[in-house]
PDB file of C-alpha atoms and ligand atoms in Angstrom:
ATOM      1  CA  MET A  85       4.929 -21.645   0.991  1.00 77.00           C
ATOM      2  CA  MET A  86       3.303 -20.933  -2.353  1.00 88.00           C
ATOM      3  CA  GLU A  87       4.495 -18.020  -4.454  1.00 96.00           C
ATOM      4  CA  LYS A  88       2.183 -14.982  -4.249  1.00 98.00           C
ATOM      5  CA  LYS A  89       1.894 -11.835  -6.342  1.00 98.00           C
ATOM      6  CA  ILE A  90       1.725  -8.667  -4.276  1.00 98.00           C
ATOM      7  CA  SER A  91       0.726  -5.249  -5.590  1.00 98.00           C
ATOM      8  CA  VAL A  92       2.295  -2.446  -3.590  1.00 99.00           C
ATOM      9  CA  LEU A  93       0.389   0.853  -3.676  1.00 98.00           C
ATOM     10  CA  VAL A  94       2.361   3.913  -2.596  1.00 99.00           C
ATOM     11  CA  GLY A  95       0.197   6.826  -1.464  1.00 98.00           C
ATOM     12  CA  SER A  96       2.748   9.540  -2.301  1.00 98.00           C
ATOM     13  CA  LEU A  97       3.532  10.694  -5.839  1.00 98.00           C
ATOM     14  CA  ARG A  98       6.684  12.659  -5.070  1.00 98.00           C
ATOM     15  CA  LYS A  99      10.028  11.504  -6.428  1.00 97.00           C
ATOM     16  CA  GLU A 100      11.929  11.519  -3.142  1.00 97.00           C
ATOM     17  CA  SER A 101       8.991  10.069  -1.201  1.00 98.00           C
ATOM     18  CA  PHE A 102       9.876   8.471   2.139  1.00 98.00           C
ATOM     19  CA  ASN A 103       6.967   6.100   1.577  1.00 98.00           C
ATOM     20  CA  ARG A 104       8.399   4.912  -1.728  1.00 98.00           C
ATOM     21  CA  LYS A 105      11.766   4.384  -0.043  1.00 98.00           C
ATOM     22  CA  ILE A 106      10.175   2.307   2.715  1.00 98.00           C
ATOM     23  CA  ALA A 107       8.137   0.406   0.096  1.00 98.00           C
ATOM     24  CA  ASN A 108      11.379  -0.416  -1.730  1.00 98.00           C
ATOM     25  CA  GLU A 109      12.925  -1.602   1.519  1.00 98.00           C
ATOM     26  CA  LEU A 110       9.867  -3.776   2.245  1.00 98.00           C
ATOM     27  CA  ILE A 111      10.286  -5.297  -1.220  1.00 98.00           C
ATOM     28  CA  ARG A 112      14.011  -5.881  -0.662  1.00 98.00           C
ATOM     29  CA  LEU A 113      13.458  -7.515   2.734  1.00 98.00           C
ATOM     30  CA  ALA A 114      10.398  -9.618   1.836  1.00 98.00           C
ATOM     31  CA  PRO A 115      10.529 -13.428   1.835  1.00 98.00           C
ATOM     32  CA  LYS A 116      11.347 -14.879  -1.571  1.00 98.00           C
ATOM     33  CA  THR A 117       7.859 -16.378  -1.992  1.00 98.00           C
ATOM     34  CA  LEU A 118       6.450 -12.842  -2.345  1.00 98.00           C
ATOM     35  CA  LYS A 119       6.699 -11.406  -5.860  1.00 98.00           C
ATOM     36  CA  MET A 120       6.189  -7.735  -5.114  1.00 98.00           C
ATOM     37  CA  GLU A 121       5.644  -4.915  -7.571  1.00 98.00           C
ATOM     38  CA  ILE A 122       4.788  -1.255  -7.104  1.00 98.00           C
ATOM     39  CA  VAL A 123       1.652  -0.482  -9.118  1.00 98.00           C
ATOM     40  CA  GLU A 124       1.667   3.193 -10.088  1.00 98.00           C
ATOM     41  CA  ILE A 125      -1.422   5.257  -9.221  1.00 98.00           C
ATOM     42  CA  GLY A 126      -0.332   8.771 -10.219  1.00 98.00           C
ATOM     43  CA  ASN A 127      -1.616   8.429 -13.798  1.00 98.00           C
ATOM     44  CA  LEU A 128      -5.191   7.449 -12.881  1.00 98.00           C
ATOM     45  CA  PRO A 129      -7.801  10.019 -13.953  1.00 98.00           C
ATOM     46  CA  LEU A 130     -10.047  11.066 -11.073  1.00 98.00           C
ATOM     47  CA  TYR A 131     -12.904   8.647 -10.634  1.00 98.00           C
ATOM     48  CA  ASN A 132     -16.100   9.792 -12.354  1.00 98.00           C
ATOM     49  CA  GLU A 133     -19.019   7.410 -12.713  1.00 97.00           C
ATOM     50  CA  ASP A 134     -20.167   9.215 -15.878  1.00 97.00           C
ATOM     51  CA  ILE A 135     -17.204   7.877 -17.862  1.00 96.00           C
ATOM     52  CA  ASP A 136     -17.216   4.390 -16.368  1.00 95.00           C
ATOM     53  CA  THR A 137     -19.345   2.979 -19.195  1.00 93.00           C
ATOM     54  CA  ASN A 138     -16.250   3.537 -21.383  1.00 95.00           C
ATOM     55  CA  SER A 139     -13.462   3.413 -18.822  1.00 97.00           C
ATOM     56  CA  PRO A 140     -10.129   5.166 -19.487  1.00 98.00           C
ATOM     57  CA  LYS A 141      -7.342   2.721 -20.360  1.00 98.00           C
ATOM     58  CA  GLU A 142      -5.436   3.746 -17.210  1.00 98.00           C
ATOM     59  CA  TRP A 143      -8.355   2.491 -15.118  1.00 98.00           C
ATOM     60  CA  THR A 144      -8.679  -0.833 -16.926  1.00 98.00           C
ATOM     61  CA  ASP A 145      -4.899  -1.443 -16.797  1.00 98.00           C
ATOM     62  CA  PHE A 146      -4.886  -0.679 -13.077  1.00 98.00           C
ATOM     63  CA  ARG A 147      -7.896  -2.906 -12.425  1.00 98.00           C
ATOM     64  CA  ASP A 148      -6.260  -5.758 -14.361  1.00 98.00           C
ATOM     65  CA  LYS A 149      -3.056  -5.475 -12.319  1.00 98.00           C
ATOM     66  CA  ILE A 150      -4.985  -5.621  -9.054  1.00 98.00           C
ATOM     67  CA  LYS A 151      -7.130  -8.504 -10.341  1.00 98.00           C
ATOM     68  CA  ASN A 152      -3.965 -10.440 -11.181  1.00 98.00           C
ATOM     69  CA  SER A 153      -2.478 -10.074  -7.724  1.00 98.00           C
ATOM     70  CA  ASP A 154      -3.091 -12.188  -4.644  1.00 98.00           C
ATOM     71  CA  ALA A 155      -2.660  -9.480  -2.038  1.00 98.00           C
ATOM     72  CA  ILE A 156      -2.113  -5.748  -1.601  1.00 98.00           C
ATOM     73  CA  LEU A 157       0.371  -3.844   0.508  1.00 99.00           C
ATOM     74  CA  PHE A 158      -0.558  -0.200   1.072  1.00 99.00           C
ATOM     75  CA  VAL A 159       2.330   2.117   1.991  1.00 99.00           C
ATOM     76  CA  SER A 160       1.141   5.650   2.508  1.00 99.00           C
ATOM     77  CA  PRO A 161       1.622   9.021   4.102  1.00 98.00           C
ATOM     78  CA  GLU A 162      -1.085  10.846   6.008  1.00 98.00           C
ATOM     79  CA  TYR A 163      -2.444  14.047   4.467  1.00 98.00           C
ATOM     80  CA  ASN A 164      -4.400  16.287   6.815  1.00 98.00           C
ATOM     81  CA  ARG A 165      -5.060  13.391   9.176  1.00 98.00           C
ATOM     82  CA  THR A 166      -6.459  11.108   6.491  1.00 98.00           C
ATOM     83  CA  ILE A 167      -5.809   9.201   3.210  1.00 98.00           C
ATOM     84  CA  PRO A 168      -3.956  11.118   0.448  1.00 98.00           C
ATOM     85  CA  GLY A 169      -6.308  11.861  -2.455  1.00 98.00           C
ATOM     86  CA  ALA A 170      -4.294   9.878  -5.011  1.00 98.00           C
ATOM     87  CA  LEU A 171      -4.563   6.695  -2.975  1.00 99.00           C
ATOM     88  CA  LYS A 172      -8.255   7.184  -2.230  1.00 98.00           C
ATOM     89  CA  ASN A 173      -8.820   7.706  -5.954  1.00 98.00           C
ATOM     90  CA  ALA A 174      -7.044   4.413  -6.731  1.00 99.00           C
ATOM     91  CA  ILE A 175      -9.168   2.619  -4.133  1.00 98.00           C
ATOM     92  CA  ASP A 176     -12.334   4.118  -5.685  1.00 98.00           C
ATOM     93  CA  VAL A 177     -11.276   3.255  -9.255  1.00 98.00           C
ATOM     94  CA  GLY A 178     -10.679  -0.365  -8.233  1.00 98.00           C
ATOM     95  CA  SER A 179     -14.027  -0.577  -6.463  1.00 98.00           C
ATOM     96  CA  ARG A 180     -16.169   0.142  -9.548  1.00 98.00           C
ATOM     97  CA  PRO A 181     -18.240  -0.551 -11.658  1.00 96.00           C
ATOM     98  CA  ALA A 182     -20.604  -1.641  -8.893  1.00 95.00           C
ATOM     99  CA  GLY A 183     -20.451  -5.389  -8.370  1.00 96.00           C
ATOM    100  CA  LYS A 184     -17.126  -5.659 -10.210  1.00 97.00           C
ATOM    101  CA  SER A 185     -14.718  -4.474  -7.533  1.00 98.00           C
ATOM    102  CA  VAL A 186     -11.226  -5.840  -8.102  1.00 98.00           C
ATOM    103  CA  TRP A 187     -10.476  -5.703  -4.374  1.00 98.00           C
ATOM    104  CA  LYS A 188     -12.784  -8.582  -3.502  1.00 96.00           C
ATOM    105  CA  GLY A 189     -10.883 -11.742  -2.615  1.00 92.00           C
ATOM    106  CA  LYS A 190      -7.602  -9.944  -1.876  1.00 97.00           C
ATOM    107  CA  SER A 191      -5.983  -9.703   1.517  1.00 98.00           C
ATOM    108  CA  GLY A 192      -3.598  -7.001   2.614  1.00 98.00           C
ATOM    109  CA  ALA A 193      -1.764  -4.846   5.081  1.00 98.00           C
ATOM    110  CA  VAL A 194      -1.253  -1.138   5.671  1.00 98.00           C
ATOM    111  CA  VAL A 195       2.029   0.604   6.474  1.00 99.00           C
ATOM    112  CA  THR A 196       2.042   4.349   7.100  1.00 99.00           C
ATOM    113  CA  VAL A 197       5.158   6.471   7.108  1.00 98.00           C
ATOM    114  CA  SER A 198       5.722  10.042   8.267  1.00 98.00           C
ATOM    115  CA  PRO A 199       8.426  12.366   9.518  1.00 98.00           C
ATOM    116  CA  GLY A 200       5.915  13.081  12.322  1.00 98.00           C
ATOM    117  CA  ALA A 201       6.019  11.015  15.509  1.00 97.00           C
ATOM    118  CA  PRO A 202       2.562   9.355  15.226  1.00 98.00           C
ATOM    119  CA  GLY A 203       3.615   7.707  11.938  1.00 98.00           C
ATOM    120  CA  GLY A 204       0.417   8.408  10.017  1.00 98.00           C
ATOM    121  CA  LEU A 205      -1.811   6.554  12.471  1.00 98.00           C
ATOM    122  CA  ALA A 206      -5.015   8.318  11.359  1.00 98.00           C
ATOM    123  CA  SER A 207      -4.309   7.635   7.690  1.00 98.00           C
ATOM    124  CA  ASN A 208      -3.509   4.000   8.478  1.00 98.00           C
ATOM    125  CA  HIS A 209      -6.906   3.469  10.086  1.00 98.00           C
ATOM    126  CA  ASN A 210      -8.755   5.414   7.401  1.00 98.00           C
ATOM    127  CA  ILE A 211      -7.193   3.181   4.716  1.00 98.00           C
ATOM    128  CA  ARG A 212      -8.270   0.139   6.715  1.00 98.00           C
ATOM    129  CA  GLN A 213     -11.805   1.538   6.997  1.00 98.00           C
ATOM    130  CA  ALA A 214     -12.148   1.917   3.213  1.00 98.00           C
ATOM    131  CA  VAL A 215     -10.645  -1.416   2.204  1.00 98.00           C
ATOM    132  CA  VAL A 216     -12.312  -3.488   4.915  1.00 97.00           C
ATOM    133  CA  PHE A 217     -15.607  -2.292   3.419  1.00 97.00           C
ATOM    134  CA  LEU A 218     -14.283  -3.572   0.078  1.00 98.00           C
ATOM    135  CA  ASP A 219     -13.819  -7.016   1.621  1.00 97.00           C
ATOM    136  CA  VAL A 220     -10.041  -6.893   1.959  1.00 98.00           C
ATOM    137  CA  PRO A 221      -9.061  -8.489   5.268  1.00 98.00           C
ATOM    138  CA  ILE A 222      -6.199  -6.423   6.681  1.00 98.00           C
ATOM    139  CA  MET A 223      -3.438  -7.779   8.907  1.00 98.00           C
ATOM    140  CA  GLN A 224      -4.067  -6.569  12.433  1.00 97.00           C
ATOM    141  CA  GLN A 225      -0.699  -7.328  14.061  1.00 98.00           C
ATOM    142  CA  PRO A 226       1.971  -6.218  13.830  1.00 98.00           C
ATOM    143  CA  GLU A 227       0.863  -2.674  13.089  1.00 98.00           C
ATOM    144  CA  ALA A 228       3.236  -0.378  11.205  1.00 98.00           C
ATOM    145  CA  TYR A 229       3.137   3.329  11.986  1.00 98.00           C
ATOM    146  CA  ILE A 230       6.609   4.392  10.948  1.00 98.00           C
ATOM    147  CA  GLY A 231       7.235   7.781  12.559  1.00 98.00           C
ATOM    148  CA  ARG A 232      10.304  10.047  12.390  1.00 98.00           C
ATOM    149  CA  VAL A 233      11.224   8.280   9.163  1.00 98.00           C
ATOM    150  CA  ASN A 234      13.883  10.886   8.345  1.00 97.00           C
ATOM    151  CA  GLU A 235      15.885   9.560  11.305  1.00 97.00           C
ATOM    152  CA  LEU A 236      15.660   5.922  10.180  1.00 98.00           C
ATOM    153  CA  LEU A 237      17.451   6.177   6.831  1.00 97.00           C
ATOM    154  CA  LEU A 238      21.193   5.741   6.461  1.00 97.00           C
ATOM    155  CA  GLU A 239      23.463   8.248   4.686  1.00 95.00           C
ATOM    156  CA  ASP A 240      22.659   6.826   1.242  1.00 95.00           C
ATOM    157  CA  GLY A 241      19.116   8.126   1.820  1.00 92.00           C
ATOM    158  CA  LYS A 242      17.658   4.789   0.685  1.00 95.00           C
ATOM    159  CA  THR A 243      18.497   2.090   3.207  1.00 97.00           C
ATOM    160  CA  VAL A 244      17.026   1.891   6.697  1.00 98.00           C
ATOM    161  CA  ASN A 245      19.067   1.437   9.872  1.00 98.00           C
ATOM    162  CA  GLU A 246      19.554  -1.977  11.436  1.00 98.00           C
ATOM    163  CA  LYS A 247      16.731  -1.762  13.975  1.00 98.00           C
ATOM    164  CA  THR A 248      14.247  -0.653  11.304  1.00 98.00           C
ATOM    165  CA  GLU A 249      15.493  -3.357   8.935  1.00 98.00           C
ATOM    166  CA  LYS A 250      14.689  -5.965  11.590  1.00 98.00           C
ATOM    167  CA  PHE A 251      11.219  -4.473  12.106  1.00 98.00           C
ATOM    168  CA  LEU A 252      10.480  -4.430   8.369  1.00 98.00           C
ATOM    169  CA  THR A 253      11.821  -7.976   7.891  1.00 98.00           C
ATOM    170  CA  ASP A 254       9.623  -9.298  10.726  1.00 98.00           C
ATOM    171  CA  TYR A 255       6.689  -7.348   9.320  1.00 98.00           C
ATOM    172  CA  MET A 256       7.046  -8.994   5.918  1.00 98.00           C
ATOM    173  CA  LEU A 257       7.347 -12.451   7.500  1.00 98.00           C
ATOM    174  CA  ALA A 258       4.079 -11.793   9.345  1.00 98.00           C
ATOM    175  CA  PHE A 259       2.538 -10.504   6.093  1.00 98.00           C
ATOM    176  CA  GLU A 260       3.567 -13.696   4.281  1.00 98.00           C
ATOM    177  CA  LYS A 261       1.887 -15.780   6.991  1.00 97.00           C
ATOM    178  CA  TRP A 262      -1.200 -13.560   6.962  1.00 98.00           C
ATOM    179  CA  ILE A 263      -1.873 -13.754   3.242  1.00 98.00           C
ATOM    180  CA  ASN A 264      -1.341 -17.503   3.262  1.00 96.00           C
ATOM    181  CA  HIS A 265      -4.442 -17.832   5.474  1.00 95.00           C
ATOM    182  CA  PHE A 266      -6.584 -17.052   2.426  1.00 94.00           C
TER     183      PHE A 266
HETATM  184  C1  FMN B 129      -1.037  18.068   1.980  1.00 95.65           C
HETATM  185  C2  FMN B 129      -0.189  17.500   3.095  1.00 95.65           C
HETATM  186  C3  FMN B 129      -0.774  17.209   4.300  1.00 95.65           C
HETATM  187  C4  FMN B 129      -0.004  16.605   5.332  1.00 95.65           C
HETATM  188  N1  FMN B 129      -0.630  16.210   6.481  1.00 95.65           N
HETATM  189  C5  FMN B 129       0.049  15.440   7.365  1.00 95.65           C
HETATM  190  C6  FMN B 129      -0.623  14.794   8.450  1.00 95.65           C
HETATM  191  O1  FMN B 129      -1.814  14.939   8.647  1.00 95.65           O
HETATM  192  N2  FMN B 129       0.104  13.989   9.269  1.00 95.65           N
HETATM  193  C7  FMN B 129       1.456  13.774   9.075  1.00 95.65           C
HETATM  194  O2  FMN B 129       2.053  13.018   9.826  1.00 95.65           O
HETATM  195  N3  FMN B 129       2.109  14.386   8.067  1.00 95.65           N
HETATM  196  C8  FMN B 129       1.446  15.202   7.200  1.00 95.65           C
HETATM  197  N4  FMN B 129       2.097  15.781   6.136  1.00 95.65           N
HETATM  198  C9  FMN B 129       3.565  15.652   6.028  1.00 95.65           C
HETATM  199  C10 FMN B 129       3.920  14.363   5.343  1.00 95.65           C
HETATM  200  O3  FMN B 129       3.945  13.313   6.301  1.00 95.65           O
HETATM  201  C11 FMN B 129       5.307  14.502   4.714  1.00 95.65           C
HETATM  202  O4  FMN B 129       5.268  15.510   3.718  1.00 95.65           O
HETATM  203  C12 FMN B 129       5.793  13.189   4.146  1.00 95.65           C
HETATM  204  O5  FMN B 129       7.134  13.324   3.760  1.00 95.65           O
HETATM  205  C13 FMN B 129       4.926  12.753   2.980  1.00 95.65           C
HETATM  206  O6  FMN B 129       5.276  11.454   2.563  1.00 95.65           O
HETATM  207  P1  FMN B 129       6.307  11.180   1.371  1.00 95.65           P
HETATM  208  O7  FMN B 129       7.679  11.558   1.892  1.00 95.65           O
HETATM  209  O8  FMN B 129       6.195   9.725   1.111  1.00 95.65           O
HETATM  210  O9  FMN B 129       5.916  12.054   0.224  1.00 95.65           O
HETATM  211  C14 FMN B 129       1.372  16.381   5.130  1.00 95.65           C
HETATM  212  C15 FMN B 129       1.949  16.721   3.887  1.00 95.65           C
HETATM  213  C16 FMN B 129       1.191  17.266   2.894  1.00 95.65           C
HETATM  214  C17 FMN B 129       1.841  17.582   1.557  1.00 95.65           C
END
């Protein structure tokens, strides 16, 4: 299969984020055709249409990185049953100026991760809702609601257990197939 560039957006900004750890595991386990890179979103000023005639450099750099990728993998927690503000802000920044959205023409998938049993299900579907509107076809199966994440990591605090490793490996194989449809 052809090599593809994947931007990974992590919805948590905290250093010891479970989501970042799972994102790193997804990168480690991905097929070699996928060139995956975490694109940071914590430095993006809050979206404000008033300053979009002279966009902050952080916005233009972020938009360029998304433009230069083939597909997007969202890995996010759920905050108060929906999308964390930092991730929603990144989605909004990429969607503007009107008619120049950098999301158009990308495909993607959404993984949500939580210490809670439902695995961020509400956030997962809210992310889908926003990006489907932005014309990003999202992989439907397999779904990834990774609950009780604190029980899935080994003692090093970084690596997932064997069963989770198999799930994440299969997920990335399905993702590779999915994005090659486009
Ligand atoms: C503001 C806030 C709201 C939260 N709301 C939810 C929630 O609705 N559902 C959930 O499963 N966990 C919720 N949590 C707990 C997070 O899942 C937990 O803090 C998780 O570790 C965050 O992801 P991270 O480890 O990648 O930072 C919330 C945490 C914060 C800080």
